[in-house]
Tab-separated table of C-alpha atoms in Angstrom:
chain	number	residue	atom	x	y	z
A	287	UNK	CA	0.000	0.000	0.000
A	288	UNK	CA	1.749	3.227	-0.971
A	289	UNK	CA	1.178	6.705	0.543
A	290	UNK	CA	-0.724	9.285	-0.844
A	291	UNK	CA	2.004	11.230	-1.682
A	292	UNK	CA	4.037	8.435	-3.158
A	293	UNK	CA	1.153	7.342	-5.132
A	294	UNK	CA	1.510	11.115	-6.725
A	295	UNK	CA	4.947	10.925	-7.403
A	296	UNK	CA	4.803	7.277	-9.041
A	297	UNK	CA	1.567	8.445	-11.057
A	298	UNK	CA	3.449	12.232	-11.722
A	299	UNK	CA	6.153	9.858	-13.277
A	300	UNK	CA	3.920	7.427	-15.030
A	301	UNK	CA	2.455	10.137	-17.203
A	302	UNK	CA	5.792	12.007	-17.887
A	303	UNK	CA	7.085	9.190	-19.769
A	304	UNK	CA	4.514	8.349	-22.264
A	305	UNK	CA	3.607	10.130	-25.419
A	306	UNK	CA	1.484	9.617	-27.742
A	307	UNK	CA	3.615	7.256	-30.559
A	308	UNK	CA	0.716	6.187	-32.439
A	309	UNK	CA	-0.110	9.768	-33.188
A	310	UNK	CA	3.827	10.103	-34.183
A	311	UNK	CA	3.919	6.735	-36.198
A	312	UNK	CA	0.645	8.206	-38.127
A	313	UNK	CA	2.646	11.716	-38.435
A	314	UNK	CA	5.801	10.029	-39.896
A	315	UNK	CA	3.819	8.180	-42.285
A	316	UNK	CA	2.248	10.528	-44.255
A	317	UNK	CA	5.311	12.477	-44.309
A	318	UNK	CA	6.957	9.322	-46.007
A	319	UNK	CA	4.252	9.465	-48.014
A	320	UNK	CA	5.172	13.137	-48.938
A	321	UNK	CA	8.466	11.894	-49.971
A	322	UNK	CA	7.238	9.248	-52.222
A	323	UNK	CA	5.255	11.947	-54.179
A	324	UNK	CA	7.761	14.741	-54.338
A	325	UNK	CA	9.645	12.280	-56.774
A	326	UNK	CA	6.265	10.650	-58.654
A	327	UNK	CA	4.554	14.214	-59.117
A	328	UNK	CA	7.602	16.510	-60.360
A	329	UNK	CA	8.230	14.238	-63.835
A	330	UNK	CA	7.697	17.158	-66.246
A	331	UNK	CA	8.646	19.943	-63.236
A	332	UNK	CA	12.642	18.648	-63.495
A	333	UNK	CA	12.653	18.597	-67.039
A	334	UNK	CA	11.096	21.477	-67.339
A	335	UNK	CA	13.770	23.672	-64.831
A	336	UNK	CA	16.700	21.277	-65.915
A	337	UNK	CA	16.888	19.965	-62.107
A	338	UNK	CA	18.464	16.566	-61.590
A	339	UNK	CA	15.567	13.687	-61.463
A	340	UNK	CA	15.901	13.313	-58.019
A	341	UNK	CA	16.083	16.837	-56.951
A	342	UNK	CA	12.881	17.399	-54.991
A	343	UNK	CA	12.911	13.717	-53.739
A	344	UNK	CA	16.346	14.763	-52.216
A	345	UNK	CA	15.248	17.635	-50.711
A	346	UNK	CA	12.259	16.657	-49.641
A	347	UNK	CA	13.499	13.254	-47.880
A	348	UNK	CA	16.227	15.852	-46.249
A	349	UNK	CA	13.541	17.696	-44.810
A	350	UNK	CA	11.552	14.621	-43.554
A	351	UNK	CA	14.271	13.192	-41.757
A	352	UNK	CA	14.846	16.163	-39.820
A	353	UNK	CA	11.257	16.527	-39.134
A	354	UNK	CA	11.060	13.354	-37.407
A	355	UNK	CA	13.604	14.114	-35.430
A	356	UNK	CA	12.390	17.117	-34.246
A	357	UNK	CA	9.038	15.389	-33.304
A	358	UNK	CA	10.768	12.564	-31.812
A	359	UNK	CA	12.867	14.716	-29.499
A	360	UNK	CA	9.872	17.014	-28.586
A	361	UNK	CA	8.373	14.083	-27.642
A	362	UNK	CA	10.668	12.886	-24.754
A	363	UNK	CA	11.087	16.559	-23.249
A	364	UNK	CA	8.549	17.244	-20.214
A	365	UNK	CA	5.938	19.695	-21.857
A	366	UNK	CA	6.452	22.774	-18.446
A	367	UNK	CA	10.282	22.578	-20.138
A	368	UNK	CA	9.308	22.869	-23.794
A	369	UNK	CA	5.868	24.205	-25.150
A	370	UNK	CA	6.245	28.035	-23.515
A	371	UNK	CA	9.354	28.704	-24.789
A	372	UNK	CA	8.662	27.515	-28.457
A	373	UNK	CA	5.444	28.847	-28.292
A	374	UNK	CA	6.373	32.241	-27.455
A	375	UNK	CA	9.257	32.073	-29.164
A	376	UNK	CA	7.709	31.301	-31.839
A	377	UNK	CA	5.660	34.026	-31.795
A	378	UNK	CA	7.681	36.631	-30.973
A	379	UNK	CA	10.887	35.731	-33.396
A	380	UNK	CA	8.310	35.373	-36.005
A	381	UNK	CA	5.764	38.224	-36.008
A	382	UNK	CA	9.026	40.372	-35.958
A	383	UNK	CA	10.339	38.977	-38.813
A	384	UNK	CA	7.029	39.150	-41.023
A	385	UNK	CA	7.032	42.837	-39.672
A	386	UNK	CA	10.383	43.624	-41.363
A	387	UNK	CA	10.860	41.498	-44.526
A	388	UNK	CA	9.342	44.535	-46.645
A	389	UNK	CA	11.762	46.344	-45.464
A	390	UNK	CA	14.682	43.844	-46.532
A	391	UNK	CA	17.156	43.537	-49.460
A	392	UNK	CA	16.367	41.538	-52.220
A	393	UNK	CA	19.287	39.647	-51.737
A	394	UNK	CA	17.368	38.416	-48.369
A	395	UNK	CA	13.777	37.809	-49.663
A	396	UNK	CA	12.347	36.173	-51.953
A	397	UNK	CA	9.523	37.952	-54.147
A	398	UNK	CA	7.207	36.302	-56.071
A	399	UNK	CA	3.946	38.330	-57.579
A	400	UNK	CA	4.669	41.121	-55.942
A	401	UNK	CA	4.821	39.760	-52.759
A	402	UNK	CA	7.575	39.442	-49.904
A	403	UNK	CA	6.922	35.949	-48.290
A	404	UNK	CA	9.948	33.446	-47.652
A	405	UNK	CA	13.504	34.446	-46.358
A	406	UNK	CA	16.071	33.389	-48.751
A	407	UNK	CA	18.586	30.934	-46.839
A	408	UNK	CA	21.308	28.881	-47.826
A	409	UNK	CA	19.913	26.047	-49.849
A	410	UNK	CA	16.273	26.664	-49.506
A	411	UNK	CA	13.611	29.481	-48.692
A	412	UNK	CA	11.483	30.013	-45.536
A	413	UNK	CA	8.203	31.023	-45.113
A	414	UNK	CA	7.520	32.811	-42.073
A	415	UNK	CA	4.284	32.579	-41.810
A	416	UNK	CA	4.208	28.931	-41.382
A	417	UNK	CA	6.065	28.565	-37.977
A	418	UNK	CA	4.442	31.924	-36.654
A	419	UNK	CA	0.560	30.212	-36.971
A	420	UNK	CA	2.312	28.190	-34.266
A	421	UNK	CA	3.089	30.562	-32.401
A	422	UNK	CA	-0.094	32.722	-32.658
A	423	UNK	CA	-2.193	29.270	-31.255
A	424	UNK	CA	-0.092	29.374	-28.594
A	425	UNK	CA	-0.168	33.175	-27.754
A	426	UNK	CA	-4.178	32.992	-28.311
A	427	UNK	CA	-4.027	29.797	-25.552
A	428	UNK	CA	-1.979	31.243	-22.753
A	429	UNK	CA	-3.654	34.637	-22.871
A	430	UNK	CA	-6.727	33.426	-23.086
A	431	UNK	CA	-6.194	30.940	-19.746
A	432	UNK	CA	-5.062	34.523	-17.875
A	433	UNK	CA	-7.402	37.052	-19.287
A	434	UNK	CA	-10.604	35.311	-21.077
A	435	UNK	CA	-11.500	31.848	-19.646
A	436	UNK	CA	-12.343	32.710	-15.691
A	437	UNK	CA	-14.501	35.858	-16.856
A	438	UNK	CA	-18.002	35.631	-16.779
A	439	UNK	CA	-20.062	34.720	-19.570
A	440	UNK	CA	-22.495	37.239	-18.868
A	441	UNK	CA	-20.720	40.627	-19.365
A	442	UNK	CA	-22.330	43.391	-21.459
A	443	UNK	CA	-21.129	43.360	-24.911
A	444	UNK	CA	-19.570	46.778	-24.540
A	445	UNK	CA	-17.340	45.108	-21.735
A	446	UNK	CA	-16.668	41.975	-23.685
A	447	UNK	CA	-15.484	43.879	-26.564
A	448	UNK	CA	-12.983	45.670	-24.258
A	449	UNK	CA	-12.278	42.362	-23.081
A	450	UNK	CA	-10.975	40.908	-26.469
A	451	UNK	CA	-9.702	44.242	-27.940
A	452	UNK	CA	-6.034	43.715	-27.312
A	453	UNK	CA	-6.693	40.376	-29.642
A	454	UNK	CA	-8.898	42.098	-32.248
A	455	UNK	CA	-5.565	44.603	-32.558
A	456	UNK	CA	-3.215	41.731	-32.250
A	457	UNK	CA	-4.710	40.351	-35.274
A	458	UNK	CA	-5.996	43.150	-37.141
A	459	UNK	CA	-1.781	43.695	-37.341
A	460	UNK	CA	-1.675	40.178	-38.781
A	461	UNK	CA	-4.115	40.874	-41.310
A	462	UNK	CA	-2.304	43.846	-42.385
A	463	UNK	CA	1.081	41.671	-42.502
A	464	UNK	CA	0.365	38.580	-44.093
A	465	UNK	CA	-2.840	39.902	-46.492
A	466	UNK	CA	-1.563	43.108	-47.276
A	467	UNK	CA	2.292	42.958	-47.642
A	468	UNK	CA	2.561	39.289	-48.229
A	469	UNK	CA	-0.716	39.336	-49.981
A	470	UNK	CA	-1.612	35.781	-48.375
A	471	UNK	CA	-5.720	36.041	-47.777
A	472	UNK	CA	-6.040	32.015	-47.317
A	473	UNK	CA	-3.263	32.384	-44.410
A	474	UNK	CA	-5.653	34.908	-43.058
A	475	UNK	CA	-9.026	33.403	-42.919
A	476	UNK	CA	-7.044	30.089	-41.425
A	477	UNK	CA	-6.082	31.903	-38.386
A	478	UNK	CA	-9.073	34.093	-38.063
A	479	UNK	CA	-11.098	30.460	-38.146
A	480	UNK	CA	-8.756	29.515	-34.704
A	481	UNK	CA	-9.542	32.483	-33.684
A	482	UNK	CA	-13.192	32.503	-32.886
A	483	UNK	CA	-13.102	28.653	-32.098
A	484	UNK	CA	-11.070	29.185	-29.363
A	485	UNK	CA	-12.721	32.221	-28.337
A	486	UNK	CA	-15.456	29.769	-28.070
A	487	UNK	CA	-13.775	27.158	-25.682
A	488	UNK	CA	-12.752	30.633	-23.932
A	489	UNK	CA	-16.334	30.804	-22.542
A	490	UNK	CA	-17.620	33.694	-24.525
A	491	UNK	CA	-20.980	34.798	-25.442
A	492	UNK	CA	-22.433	34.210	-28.409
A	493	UNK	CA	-23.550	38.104	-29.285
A	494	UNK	CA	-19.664	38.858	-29.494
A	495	UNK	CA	-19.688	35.899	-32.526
A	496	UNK	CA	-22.017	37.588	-33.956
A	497	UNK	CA	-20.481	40.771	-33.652
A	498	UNK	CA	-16.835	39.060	-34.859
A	499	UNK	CA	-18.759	37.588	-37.750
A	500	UNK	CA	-20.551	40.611	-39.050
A	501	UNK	CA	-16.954	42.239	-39.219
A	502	UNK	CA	-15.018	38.950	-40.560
A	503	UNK	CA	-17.290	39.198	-43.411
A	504	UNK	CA	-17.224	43.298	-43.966
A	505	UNK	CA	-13.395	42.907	-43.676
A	506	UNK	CA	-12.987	39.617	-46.434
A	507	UNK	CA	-14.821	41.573	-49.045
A	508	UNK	CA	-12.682	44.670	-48.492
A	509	UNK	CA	-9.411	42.894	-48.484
A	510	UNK	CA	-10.939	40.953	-52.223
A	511	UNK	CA	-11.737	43.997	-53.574
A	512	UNK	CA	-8.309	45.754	-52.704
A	513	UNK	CA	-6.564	43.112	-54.648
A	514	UNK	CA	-7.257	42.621	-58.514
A	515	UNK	CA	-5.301	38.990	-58.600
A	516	UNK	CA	-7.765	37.801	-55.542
A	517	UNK	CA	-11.134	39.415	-57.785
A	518	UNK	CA	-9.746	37.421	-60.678
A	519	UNK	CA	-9.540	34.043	-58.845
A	520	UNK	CA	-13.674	34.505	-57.505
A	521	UNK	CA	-14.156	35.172	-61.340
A	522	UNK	CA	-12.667	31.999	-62.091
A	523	UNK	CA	-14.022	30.043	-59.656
A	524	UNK	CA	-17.430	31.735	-60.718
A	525	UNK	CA	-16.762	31.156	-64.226
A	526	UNK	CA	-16.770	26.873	-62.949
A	527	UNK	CA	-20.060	27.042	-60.530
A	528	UNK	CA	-22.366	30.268	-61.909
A	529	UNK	CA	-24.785	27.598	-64.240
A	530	UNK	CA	-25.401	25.224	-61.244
A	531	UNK	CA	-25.951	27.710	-58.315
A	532	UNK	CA	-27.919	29.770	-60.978
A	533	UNK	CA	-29.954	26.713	-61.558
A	534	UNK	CA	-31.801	26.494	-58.564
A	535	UNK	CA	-31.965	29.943	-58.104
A	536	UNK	CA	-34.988	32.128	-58.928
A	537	UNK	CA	-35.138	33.224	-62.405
A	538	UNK	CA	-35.238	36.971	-61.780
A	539	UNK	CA	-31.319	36.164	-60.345
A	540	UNK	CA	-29.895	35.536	-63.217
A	541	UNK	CA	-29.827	38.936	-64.721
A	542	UNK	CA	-27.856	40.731	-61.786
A	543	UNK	CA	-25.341	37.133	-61.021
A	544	UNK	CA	-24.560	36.062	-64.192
A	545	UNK	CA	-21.153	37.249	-65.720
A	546	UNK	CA	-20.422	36.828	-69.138
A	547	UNK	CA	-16.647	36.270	-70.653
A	548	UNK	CA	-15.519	35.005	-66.988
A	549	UNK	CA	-11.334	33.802	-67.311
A	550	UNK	CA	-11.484	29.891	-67.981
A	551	UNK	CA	-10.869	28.053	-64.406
A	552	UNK	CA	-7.883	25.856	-66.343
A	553	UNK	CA	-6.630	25.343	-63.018
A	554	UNK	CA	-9.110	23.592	-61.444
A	555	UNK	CA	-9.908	22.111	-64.585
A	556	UNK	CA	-7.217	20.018	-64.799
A	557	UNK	CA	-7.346	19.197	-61.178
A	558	UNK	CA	-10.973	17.850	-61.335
A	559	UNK	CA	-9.972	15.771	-64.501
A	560	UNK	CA	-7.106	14.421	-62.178
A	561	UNK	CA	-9.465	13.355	-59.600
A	562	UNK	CA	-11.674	11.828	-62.500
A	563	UNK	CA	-8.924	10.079	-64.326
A	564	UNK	CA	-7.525	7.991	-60.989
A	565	UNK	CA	-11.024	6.270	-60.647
A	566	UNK	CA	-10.753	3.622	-57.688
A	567	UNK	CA	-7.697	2.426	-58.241
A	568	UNK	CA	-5.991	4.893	-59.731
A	569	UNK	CA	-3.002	5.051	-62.656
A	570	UNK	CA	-0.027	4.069	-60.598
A	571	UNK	CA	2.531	5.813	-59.124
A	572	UNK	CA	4.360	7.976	-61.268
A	573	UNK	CA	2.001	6.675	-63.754
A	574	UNK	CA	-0.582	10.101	-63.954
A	575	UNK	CA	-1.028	12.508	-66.809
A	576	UNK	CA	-2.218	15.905	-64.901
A	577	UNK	CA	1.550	16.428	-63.777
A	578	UNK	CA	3.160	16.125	-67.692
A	579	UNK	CA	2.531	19.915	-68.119
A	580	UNK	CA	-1.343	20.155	-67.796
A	581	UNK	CA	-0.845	21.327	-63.604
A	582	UNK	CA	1.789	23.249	-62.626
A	583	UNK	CA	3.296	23.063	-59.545
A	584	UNK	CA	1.323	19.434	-58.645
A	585	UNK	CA	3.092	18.567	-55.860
A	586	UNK	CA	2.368	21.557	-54.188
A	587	UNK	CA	-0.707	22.962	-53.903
A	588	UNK	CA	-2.815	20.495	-55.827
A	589	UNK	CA	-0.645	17.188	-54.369
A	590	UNK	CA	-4.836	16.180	-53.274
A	591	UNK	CA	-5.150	16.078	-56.870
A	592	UNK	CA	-1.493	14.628	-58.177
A	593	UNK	CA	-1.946	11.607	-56.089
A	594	UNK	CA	-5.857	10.856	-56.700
A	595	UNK	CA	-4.990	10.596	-60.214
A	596	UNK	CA	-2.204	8.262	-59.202
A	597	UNK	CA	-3.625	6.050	-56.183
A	598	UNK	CA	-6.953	6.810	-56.802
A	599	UNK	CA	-9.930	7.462	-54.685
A	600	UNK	CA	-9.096	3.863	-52.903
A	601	UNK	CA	-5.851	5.242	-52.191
A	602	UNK	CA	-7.183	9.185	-51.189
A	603	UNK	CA	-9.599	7.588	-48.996
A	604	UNK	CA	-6.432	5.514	-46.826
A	605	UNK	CA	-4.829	9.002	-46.852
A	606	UNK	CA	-7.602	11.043	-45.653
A	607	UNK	CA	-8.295	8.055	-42.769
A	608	UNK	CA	-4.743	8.359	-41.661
A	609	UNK	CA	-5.422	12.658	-41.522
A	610	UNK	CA	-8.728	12.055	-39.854
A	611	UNK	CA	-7.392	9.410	-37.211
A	612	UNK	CA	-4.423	12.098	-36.096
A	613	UNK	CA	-6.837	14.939	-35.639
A	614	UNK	CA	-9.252	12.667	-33.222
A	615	UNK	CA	-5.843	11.660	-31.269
A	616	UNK	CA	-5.101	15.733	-30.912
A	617	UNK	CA	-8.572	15.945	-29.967
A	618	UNK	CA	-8.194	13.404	-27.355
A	619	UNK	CA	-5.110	14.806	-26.220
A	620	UNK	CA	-6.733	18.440	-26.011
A	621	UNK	CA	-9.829	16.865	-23.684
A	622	UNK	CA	-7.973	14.276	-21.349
A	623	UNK	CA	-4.866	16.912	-20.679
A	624	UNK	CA	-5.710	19.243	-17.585
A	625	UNK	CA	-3.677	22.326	-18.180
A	626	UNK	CA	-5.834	24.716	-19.556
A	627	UNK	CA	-2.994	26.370	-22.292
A	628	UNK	CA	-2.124	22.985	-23.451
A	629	UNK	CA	-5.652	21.960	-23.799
A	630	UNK	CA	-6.239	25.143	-25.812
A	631	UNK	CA	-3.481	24.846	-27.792
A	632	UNK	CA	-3.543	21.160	-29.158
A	633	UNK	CA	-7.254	21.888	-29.655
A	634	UNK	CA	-5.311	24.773	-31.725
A	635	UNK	CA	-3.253	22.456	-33.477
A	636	UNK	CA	-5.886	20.329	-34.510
A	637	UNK	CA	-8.165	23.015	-35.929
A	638	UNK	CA	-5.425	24.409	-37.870
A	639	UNK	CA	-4.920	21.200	-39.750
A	640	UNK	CA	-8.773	20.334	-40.119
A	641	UNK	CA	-9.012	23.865	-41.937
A	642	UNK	CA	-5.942	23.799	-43.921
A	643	UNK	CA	-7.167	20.576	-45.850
A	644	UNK	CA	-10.120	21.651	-46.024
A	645	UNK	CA	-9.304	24.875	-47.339
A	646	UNK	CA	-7.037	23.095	-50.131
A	647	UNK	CA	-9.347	20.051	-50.484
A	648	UNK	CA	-12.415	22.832	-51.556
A	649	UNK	CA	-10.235	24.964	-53.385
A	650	UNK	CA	-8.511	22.112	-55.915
A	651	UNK	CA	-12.140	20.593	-56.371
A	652	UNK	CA	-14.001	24.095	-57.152
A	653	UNK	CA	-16.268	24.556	-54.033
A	654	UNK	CA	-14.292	27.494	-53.057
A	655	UNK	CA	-11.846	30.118	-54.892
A	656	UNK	CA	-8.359	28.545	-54.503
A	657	UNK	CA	-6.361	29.755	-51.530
A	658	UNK	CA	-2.938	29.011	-52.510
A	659	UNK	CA	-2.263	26.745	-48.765
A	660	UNK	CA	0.017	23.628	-48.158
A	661	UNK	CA	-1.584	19.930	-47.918
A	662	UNK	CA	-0.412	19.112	-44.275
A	663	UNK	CA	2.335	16.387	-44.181
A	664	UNK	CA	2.131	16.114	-47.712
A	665	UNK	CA	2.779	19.159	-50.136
A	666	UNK	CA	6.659	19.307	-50.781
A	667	UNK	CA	7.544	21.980	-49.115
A	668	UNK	CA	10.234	22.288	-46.101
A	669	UNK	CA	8.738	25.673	-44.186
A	670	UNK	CA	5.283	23.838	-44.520
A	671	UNK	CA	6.719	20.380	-43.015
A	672	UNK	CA	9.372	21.686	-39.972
A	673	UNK	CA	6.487	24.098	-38.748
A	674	UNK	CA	4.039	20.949	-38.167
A	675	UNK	CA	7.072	19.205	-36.877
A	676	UNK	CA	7.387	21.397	-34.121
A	677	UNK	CA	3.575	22.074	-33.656
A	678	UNK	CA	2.934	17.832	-33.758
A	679	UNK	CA	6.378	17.638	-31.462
A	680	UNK	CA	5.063	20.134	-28.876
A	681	UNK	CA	1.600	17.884	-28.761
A	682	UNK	CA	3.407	14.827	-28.217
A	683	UNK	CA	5.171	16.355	-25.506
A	684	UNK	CA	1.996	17.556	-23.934
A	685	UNK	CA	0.542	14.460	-24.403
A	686	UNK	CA	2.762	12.455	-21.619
A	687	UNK	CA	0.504	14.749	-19.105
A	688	UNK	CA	-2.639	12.791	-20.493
A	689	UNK	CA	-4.005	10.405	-18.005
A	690	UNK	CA	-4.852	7.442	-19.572
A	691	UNK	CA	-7.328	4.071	-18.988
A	692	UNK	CA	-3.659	2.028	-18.444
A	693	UNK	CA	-2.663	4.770	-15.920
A	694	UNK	CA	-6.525	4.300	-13.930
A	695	UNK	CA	-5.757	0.646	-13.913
A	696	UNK	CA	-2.602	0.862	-12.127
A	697	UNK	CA	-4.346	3.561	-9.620
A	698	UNK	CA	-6.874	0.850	-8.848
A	699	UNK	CA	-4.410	-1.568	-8.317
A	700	UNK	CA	-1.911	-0.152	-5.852
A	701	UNK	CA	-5.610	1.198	-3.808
């Protein structure tokens, strides 16, 4: 029969020393999966740039292993030792650098459209953005646990508003950053999505939703309209899904919605005919048509596409099983783990992949004007991969502070 207070310590060290590995075993295997794509999908993309056959297979396997690694170490550091510091650091190190990249050399940025988004580095190009949405969940889950969460529900909405205002500023800023200057909207709507769900989990009342949503939607419009590339892609995507919305509209609508001489959505185009050539089956690695020229950039942000064509919707399916089984075990995590800021923050992590593949997942298939985001775990891309590294890594380290049913089985034994 052990004391009390040994029975903490033993239990204390019982959870300290277990993470999560099935979530990291799931992790590691779509980002092997990545790999295996980022040498079937970029056939006509070396020949076309003159790279070596196995250049983006290289770099991408590079990037992999040192992913793993990252989430593997995470993993066996005590999460009161490890998620602050990256979190905030992460924040901090980050927003700065967003805040001065327009103000960098050429020789230090890359530009592309007009736009200042990745840091030129030795080798390869980071995108900022990526490791600060880390850092902003994080931010959002430790402020909220000291300023938000213990308030009451039922304050006036004058006193709720002066509640959140330091956030609304905080990302008001963002917007201006990564919409305006880096001319990212999709980047934007992610993190105003995280946002206002964990505002939610925050305890807050529903009027100040419908206050935020009133001026989420004011604000989209205003940042399409101040860009002509983002008016072009809602033409496009218009151009694909005017006749059926129009369809089961009133008649009367059709004279104020329709537009004629809309751009042709060749983008998407191609994408849905990738989805539509794979069938069940699918063509065989290596073995699709989409990537010889018709899609460019396919291992990017149409990889959804790339590989339906190749694996098929048998093969998309196993993919989007092994994406929908990691987000329940972050869920799970984010319930079962006590500490408020870690249970806000995995519930972060979570969301922000849900809404990322979504996003893509809509955009590639025409429900949605295309975003321009990342696949998680399996674009190529190394900003896009080492930022959900470190955002899995810290979950896995939270997770040894989840109690689980082996852990209430050994309580009921030594009782």
């Amino acid at each position: 029969m052990y004391s009390n207070k040994n029975q903490i310590k033993s239990n204390k060290h019982y959870i300290d020393n277990r993470a999560d590995y099935t979530l990291f075993l799931l992790v590691s295997s779509l980002m092997v999966a990545s790999v295996i794509f980022s040498y079937s999908l970029t056939i006509y993309t070396v020949e076309y740039y003159g790279y070596s056959e196995f250049h983006f297979f290289i770099r991408q396997i590079g990037v992999v292993i040192v992913s793993i690694l990252i989430m593997w170490t995470l993993s066996l550091i005590n999460p009161e030792r490890i998620v602050n510091n990256v979190g905030m650091g992460l924040f901090i190190a980050f927003f700065f650098i967003m805040a001065i990249m327009p103000f960098l050399p050429a020789s230090v940025v890359t530009a592309a459209g007009g736009a200042n988004r990745w840091i030129r580095l030795p080798g390869f190009s980071l995108s900022p953005v990526e490791f600060f949405k880390i850092g902003f969940i994080y931010f959002l889950s430790w402020s909220f646990h000291r300023k938000v969460i213990d308030q009451p529900k039922k304050l006036g909405l004058k006193a709720e508003s002066l509640l959140l205002a330091p956030y609304f500023l905080t990302f008001f800023v963002v917007v201006f950053i990564v919409a305006f200057l880096q001319k990212d909207l999709g980047q934007v709507v992610l993190l105003g999505i995280i946002l206002v769900v964990l505002l939610i989990f925050a305890n807050r009342s529903f009027k100040i939703f419908l206050l935020l949503g009133g001026t989420a939607l004011i604000g989209l419009v205003g940042l399409i309209l101040a860009a002509p590339h983002r008016i072009k892609r809602i033409h496009s995507w218009w151009a694909m899904v005017q006749d059926g919305i129009l369809s089961v509209l009133p008649s009367w609508a059709e004279q104020y919605l329709r537009i004629d001489e809309l751009p042709e959505p060749y983008q998407v185009s191609h994408s849905l005919n990738a989805m539509h050539n794979g069938g069940f089956l699918g063509q065989g690695i290596s073995n699709g048509d989409v990537k010889v020229g018709f899609l460019s950039e396919v291992h990017t942000d149409f990889v959804l596409a790339g590989i339906t064509e190749e694996v098929g919707l048998l093969g998309l399916i196993f993919l989007v099983t092994i994406v929908s089984i990691i987000i329940l075990r972050i869920f799970r995590i984010s319930r079962r783990v006590k500490n408020p800021i870690y249970h806000l923050f995995s519930l972060g992590i979570a969301l922000m992949i849900i809404i990322a593949f979504l996003i893509n997942s809509y955009g590639i298939s025409g429900m949605i004007p295309i975003k321009g985001i990342a696949v998680p775990l399996l674009s190529y891309g190394g900003s896009s991969m080492l930022a959900m590294s470190i955002a899995i890594g810290l979950v896995l380290s939270i997770s040894r502070e989840v109690e689980t049913g082996n852990l209430k089985k050994k309580q009921g034994k030594k009782q």
